[in-house]
Each structure stands twice: as structure tokens, then as C-alpha cells.
Short mmCIF file of C-alpha atoms in Angstrom, two decimals:
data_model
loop_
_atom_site.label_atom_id
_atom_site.label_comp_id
_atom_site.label_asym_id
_atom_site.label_seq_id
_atom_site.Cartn_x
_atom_site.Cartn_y
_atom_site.Cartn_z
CA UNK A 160 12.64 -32.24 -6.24
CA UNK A 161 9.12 -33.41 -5.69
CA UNK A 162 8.78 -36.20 -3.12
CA UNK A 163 6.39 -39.20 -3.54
CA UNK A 164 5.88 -37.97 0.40
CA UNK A 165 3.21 -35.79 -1.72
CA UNK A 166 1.98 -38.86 -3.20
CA UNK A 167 1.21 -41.19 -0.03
CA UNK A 168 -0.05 -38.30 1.97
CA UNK A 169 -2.47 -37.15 -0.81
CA UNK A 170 -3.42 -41.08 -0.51
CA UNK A 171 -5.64 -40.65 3.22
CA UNK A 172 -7.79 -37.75 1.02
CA UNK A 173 -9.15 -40.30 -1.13
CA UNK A 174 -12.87 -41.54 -0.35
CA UNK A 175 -14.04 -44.79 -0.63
CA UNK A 176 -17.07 -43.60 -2.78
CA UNK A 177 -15.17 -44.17 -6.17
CA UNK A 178 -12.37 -46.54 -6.53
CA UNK A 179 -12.00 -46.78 -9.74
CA UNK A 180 -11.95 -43.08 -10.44
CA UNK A 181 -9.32 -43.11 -7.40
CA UNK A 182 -7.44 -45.39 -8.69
CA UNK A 183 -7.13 -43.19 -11.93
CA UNK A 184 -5.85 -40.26 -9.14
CA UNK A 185 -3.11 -42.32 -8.01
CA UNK A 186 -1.36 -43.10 -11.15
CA UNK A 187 -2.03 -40.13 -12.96
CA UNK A 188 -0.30 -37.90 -9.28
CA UNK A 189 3.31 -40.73 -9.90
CA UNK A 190 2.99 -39.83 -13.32
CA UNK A 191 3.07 -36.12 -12.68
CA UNK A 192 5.43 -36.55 -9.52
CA UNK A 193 8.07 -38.04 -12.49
CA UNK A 194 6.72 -35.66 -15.25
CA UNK A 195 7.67 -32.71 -13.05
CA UNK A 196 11.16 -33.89 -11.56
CA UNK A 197 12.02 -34.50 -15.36
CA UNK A 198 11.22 -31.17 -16.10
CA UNK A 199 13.28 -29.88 -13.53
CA UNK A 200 16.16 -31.89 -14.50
CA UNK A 201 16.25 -31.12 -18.24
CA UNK A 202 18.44 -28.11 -19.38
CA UNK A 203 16.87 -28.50 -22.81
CA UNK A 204 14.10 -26.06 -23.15
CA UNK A 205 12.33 -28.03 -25.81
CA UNK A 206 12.16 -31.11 -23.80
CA UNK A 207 11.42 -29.35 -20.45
CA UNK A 208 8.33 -27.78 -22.22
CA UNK A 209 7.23 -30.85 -23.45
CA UNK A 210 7.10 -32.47 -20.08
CA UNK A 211 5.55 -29.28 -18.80
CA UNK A 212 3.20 -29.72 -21.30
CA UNK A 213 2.17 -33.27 -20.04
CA UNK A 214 1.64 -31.83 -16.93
CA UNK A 215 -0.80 -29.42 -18.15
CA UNK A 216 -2.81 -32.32 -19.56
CA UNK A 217 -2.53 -34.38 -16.82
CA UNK A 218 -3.81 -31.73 -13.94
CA UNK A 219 -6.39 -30.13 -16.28
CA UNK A 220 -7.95 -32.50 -18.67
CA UNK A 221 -7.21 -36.43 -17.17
CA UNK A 222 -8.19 -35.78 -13.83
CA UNK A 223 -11.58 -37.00 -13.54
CA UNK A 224 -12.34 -35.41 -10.07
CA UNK A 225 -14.61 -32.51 -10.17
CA UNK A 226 -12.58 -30.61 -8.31
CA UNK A 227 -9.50 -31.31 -9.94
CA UNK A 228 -7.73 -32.83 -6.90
CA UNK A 229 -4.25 -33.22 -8.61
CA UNK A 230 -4.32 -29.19 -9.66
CA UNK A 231 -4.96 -28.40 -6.06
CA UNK A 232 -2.03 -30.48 -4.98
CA UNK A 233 0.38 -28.96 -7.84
CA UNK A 234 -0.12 -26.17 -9.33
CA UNK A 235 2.36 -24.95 -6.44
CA UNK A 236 5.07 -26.91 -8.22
CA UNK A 237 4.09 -25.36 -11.93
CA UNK A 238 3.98 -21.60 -10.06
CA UNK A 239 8.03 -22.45 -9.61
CA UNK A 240 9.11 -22.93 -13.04
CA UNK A 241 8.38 -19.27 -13.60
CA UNK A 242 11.94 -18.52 -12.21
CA UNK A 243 13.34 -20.86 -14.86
CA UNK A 244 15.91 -19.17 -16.86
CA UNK A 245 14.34 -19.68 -20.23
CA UNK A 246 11.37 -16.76 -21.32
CA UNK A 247 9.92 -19.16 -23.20
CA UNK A 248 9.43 -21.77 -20.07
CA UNK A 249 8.02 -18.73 -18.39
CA UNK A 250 5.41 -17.80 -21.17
CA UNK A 251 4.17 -21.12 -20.70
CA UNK A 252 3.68 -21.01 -17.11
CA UNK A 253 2.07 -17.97 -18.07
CA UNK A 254 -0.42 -19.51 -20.36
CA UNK A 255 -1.10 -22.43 -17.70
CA UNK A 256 -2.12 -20.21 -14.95
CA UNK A 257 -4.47 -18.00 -17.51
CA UNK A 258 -5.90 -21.60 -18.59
CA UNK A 259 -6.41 -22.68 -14.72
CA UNK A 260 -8.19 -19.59 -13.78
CA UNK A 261 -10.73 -20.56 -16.49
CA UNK A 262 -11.27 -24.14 -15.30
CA UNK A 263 -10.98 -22.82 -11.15
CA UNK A 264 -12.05 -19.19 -10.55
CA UNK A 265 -10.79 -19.98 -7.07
CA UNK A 266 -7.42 -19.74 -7.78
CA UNK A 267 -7.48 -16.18 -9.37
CA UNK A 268 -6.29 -14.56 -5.48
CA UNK A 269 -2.94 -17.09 -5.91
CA UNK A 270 -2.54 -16.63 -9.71
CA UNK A 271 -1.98 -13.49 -9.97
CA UNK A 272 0.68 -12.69 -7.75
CA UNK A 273 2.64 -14.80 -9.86
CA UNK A 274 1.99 -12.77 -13.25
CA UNK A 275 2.63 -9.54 -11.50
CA UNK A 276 6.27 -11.13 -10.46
CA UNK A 277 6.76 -12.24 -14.16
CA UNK A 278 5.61 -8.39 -15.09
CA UNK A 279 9.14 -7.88 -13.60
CA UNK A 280 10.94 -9.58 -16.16
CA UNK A 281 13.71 -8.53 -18.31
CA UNK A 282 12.54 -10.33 -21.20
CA UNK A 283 10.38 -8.16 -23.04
CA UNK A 284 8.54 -10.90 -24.81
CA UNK A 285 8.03 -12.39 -21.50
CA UNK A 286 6.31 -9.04 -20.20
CA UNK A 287 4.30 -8.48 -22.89
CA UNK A 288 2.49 -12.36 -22.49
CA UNK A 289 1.88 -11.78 -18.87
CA UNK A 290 0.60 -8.40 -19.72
CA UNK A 291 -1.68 -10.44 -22.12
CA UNK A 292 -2.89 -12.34 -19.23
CA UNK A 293 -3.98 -9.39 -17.01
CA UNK A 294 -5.70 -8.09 -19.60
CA UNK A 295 -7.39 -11.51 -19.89
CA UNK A 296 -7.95 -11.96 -16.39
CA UNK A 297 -9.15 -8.11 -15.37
CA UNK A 298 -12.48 -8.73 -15.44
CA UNK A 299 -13.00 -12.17 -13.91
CA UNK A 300 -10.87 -11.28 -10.82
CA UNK A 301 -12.78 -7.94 -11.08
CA UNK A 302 -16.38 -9.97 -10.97
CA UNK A 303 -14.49 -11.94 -7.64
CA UNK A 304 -14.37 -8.48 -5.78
CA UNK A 305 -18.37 -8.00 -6.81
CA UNK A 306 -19.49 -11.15 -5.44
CA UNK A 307 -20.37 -10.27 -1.76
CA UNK A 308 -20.21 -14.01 -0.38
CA UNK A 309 -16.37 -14.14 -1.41
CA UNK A 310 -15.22 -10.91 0.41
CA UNK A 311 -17.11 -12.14 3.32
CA UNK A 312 -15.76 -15.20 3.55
CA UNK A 313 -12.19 -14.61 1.68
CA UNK A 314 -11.61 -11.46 3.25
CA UNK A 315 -7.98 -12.19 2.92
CA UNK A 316 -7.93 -13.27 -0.61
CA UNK A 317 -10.29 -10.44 -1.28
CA UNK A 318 -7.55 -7.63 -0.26
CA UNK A 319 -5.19 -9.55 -2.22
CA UNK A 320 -7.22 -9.04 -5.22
CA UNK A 321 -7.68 -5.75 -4.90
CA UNK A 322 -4.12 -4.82 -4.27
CA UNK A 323 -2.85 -6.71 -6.92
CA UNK A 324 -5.32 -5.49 -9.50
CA UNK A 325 -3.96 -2.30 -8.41
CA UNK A 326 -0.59 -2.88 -8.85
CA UNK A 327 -1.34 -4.10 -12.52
CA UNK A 328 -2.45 -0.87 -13.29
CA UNK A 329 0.59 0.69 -11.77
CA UNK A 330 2.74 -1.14 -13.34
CA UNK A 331 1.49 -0.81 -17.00
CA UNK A 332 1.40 2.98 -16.58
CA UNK A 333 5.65 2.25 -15.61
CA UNK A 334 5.69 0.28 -19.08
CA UNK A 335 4.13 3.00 -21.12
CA UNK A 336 7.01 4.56 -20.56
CA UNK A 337 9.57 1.85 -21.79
CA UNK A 338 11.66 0.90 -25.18
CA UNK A 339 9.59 -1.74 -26.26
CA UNK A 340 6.83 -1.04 -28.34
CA UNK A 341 5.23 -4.37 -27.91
CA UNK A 342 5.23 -4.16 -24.13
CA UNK A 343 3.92 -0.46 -24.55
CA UNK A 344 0.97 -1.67 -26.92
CA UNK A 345 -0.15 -4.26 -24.42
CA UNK A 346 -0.28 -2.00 -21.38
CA UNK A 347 -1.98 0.52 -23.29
CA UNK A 348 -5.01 -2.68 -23.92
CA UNK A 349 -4.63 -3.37 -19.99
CA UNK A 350 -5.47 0.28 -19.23
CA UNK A 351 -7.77 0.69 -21.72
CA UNK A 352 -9.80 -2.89 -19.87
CA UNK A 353 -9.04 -0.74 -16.87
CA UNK A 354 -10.91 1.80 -17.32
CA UNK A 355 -13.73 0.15 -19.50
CA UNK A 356 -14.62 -2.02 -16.36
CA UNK A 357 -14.58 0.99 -14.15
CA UNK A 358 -17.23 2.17 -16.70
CA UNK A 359 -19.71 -1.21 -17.05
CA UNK A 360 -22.51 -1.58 -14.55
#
């Protein structure tokens, strides 16, 4: 369950610089902090989705901050419902991390950890939309690794990268070699990104 202990101690962060646009950031983190327990506490995929979805809009597109405070603060919470029970609540939290690493390039060394767990799966249809996502987000955690100033500074976040990319590649050589022809396809475009980026200056 997420606390509104979240909520007040998120409060002290907020600067005195815009109070209107913190104001906004206090309602719209209680919204999510009920949008969130809901979804927990729904069985019913549809509805659990829908909330999820909410979320999504909330951390990514009302936020006014230009860091997007509230994703900071969350997307720790979204990351969990990829253990729900339901593939298709999983190919959503799928699609929300691919969508965050596109608004924050920063959080490419925590996403994807979390796809490479889903890659796991034994939902096929779940596999083959997280293989869809490494294939999406190859090259932009591949450009992280190229940028000098972030291994310097990240060098922890850095190996991460670079082990994980590695494991992607291991991993859709293992699904080549599976019963689903879907999952095979995709790993065969993840490679084939592989070894295309290996090849561009």
C-alpha cells in the first residue's frame, strides 16, 4: 500500500519559487497516492488498467515540473505491478517504462532491469512486447554508454548498462531457440539492432 508518508515528506522538496505550480504537485501526488492503491486493490484487470492508465497521465503529462517531480517519486511503485498476475497489466508496465525513457533518458540504467526480468516471463505475448522494447531502447541506452560525462560520473549506472545490454543479447539468442514464433521473430529484430549499432559510427 502506498502511504501518504510519501506525500508529506515529498512536501519539504517543494520551493517557494512557484506556488501555484506546487500547489498543482500536491494534489495531483494524493491523486496518484489513491490512483495507485486502487490499482492494487482491484482484481479486475480492466479496471486496474484503467487506473494504471491515470497514473500514466498524471506522472507524465499533468505534472508541470520540468523535471517531472511526481515520476521521480513513483515510477518505483509502477516498476511493481510488473509482478501482477495478469500479461496484459505487465505489457502495460512495459509500454510505460519505454514511454518514460523517452520523456527521462536518465532513467534508462533503472528501466531496463525491469524489462530484462519481464523477458523471463511465461507469457509469450508478454516476452515478445518487452522484446519490442529492447529493440526500442538499444540504441538510446547504447548512445548513454558513448557519452563520456555519464560513465564518468555514473560509473555505476554505466556498468549496469552495459551488462544489461549484454544480457539482452543473450537472452534473445536463448529465444531463437523457443516454440513461439512471435517471440522468435522479435529477437531475431533485437539481434539484427544488435549488430547494426555495432556497425554505425
Amino acid at each position: 500500500c502506498i502511504t501518504h508518508e510519501k506525500m508529506n515528506d515529498s512536501d519539504d522538496n517543494l520551493s517557494d519559487e512557484n506556488p501555484e505550480e506546487d500547489e498543482v504537485v500536491v494534489e495531483l501526488r494524493e491523486e496518484l497516492v489513491k490512483t495507485l492503491n486502487l490499482a492494487q486493490n482491484l482484481d479486475n484487470v480492466d479496471e486496474k488498467q484503467s487506473y494504471l492508465a491515470l497514473a500514466k497521465e498524471i506522472v507524465l503529462y499533468r505534472d508541470p515540473t520540468s523535471d517531472k517531480k511526481l515520476l521521480k517519486e513513483f515510477i518505483g511503485d509502477i516498476y511493481e505491478f510488473q509482478t501482477d498476475r495478469h500479461p496484459k497489466i505487465k505489457r502495460f508496465v512495459i509500454e510505460f517504462l519505454e514511454e518514460v525513457c523517452k520523456v527521462r533518458k536518465d532513467v534508462i540504467p533503472n528501466v531496463l532491469p525491469s524489462i530484462l526480468f519481464v523477458l523471463n516471463d511465461d507469457n509469450a505475448s508478454t516476452v515478445k512486447r518487452a522484446l519490442v522494447a529492447v529493440n526500442n531502447l538499444y540504441r538510446p541506452a547504447l548512445t548513454l554508454l558513448c557519452d563520456e560525462m555519464f560513465v564518468q560520473n555514473k560509473e555505476e549506472d554505466a556498468k549496469r548498462v552495459y551488462e544489461t545490454l549484454d544480457e539482452f543479447r543473450k537472452k534473445s539468442i536463448d529465444l531463437l531457440g523457443g516454440t513461439h514464433s512471435a517471440c522468435q521473430i522479435a529477437s531475431v529484430r533485437v539481434l539484427q539492432t544488435i549488430a547494426l549499432s555495432q556497425l554505425s559510427p
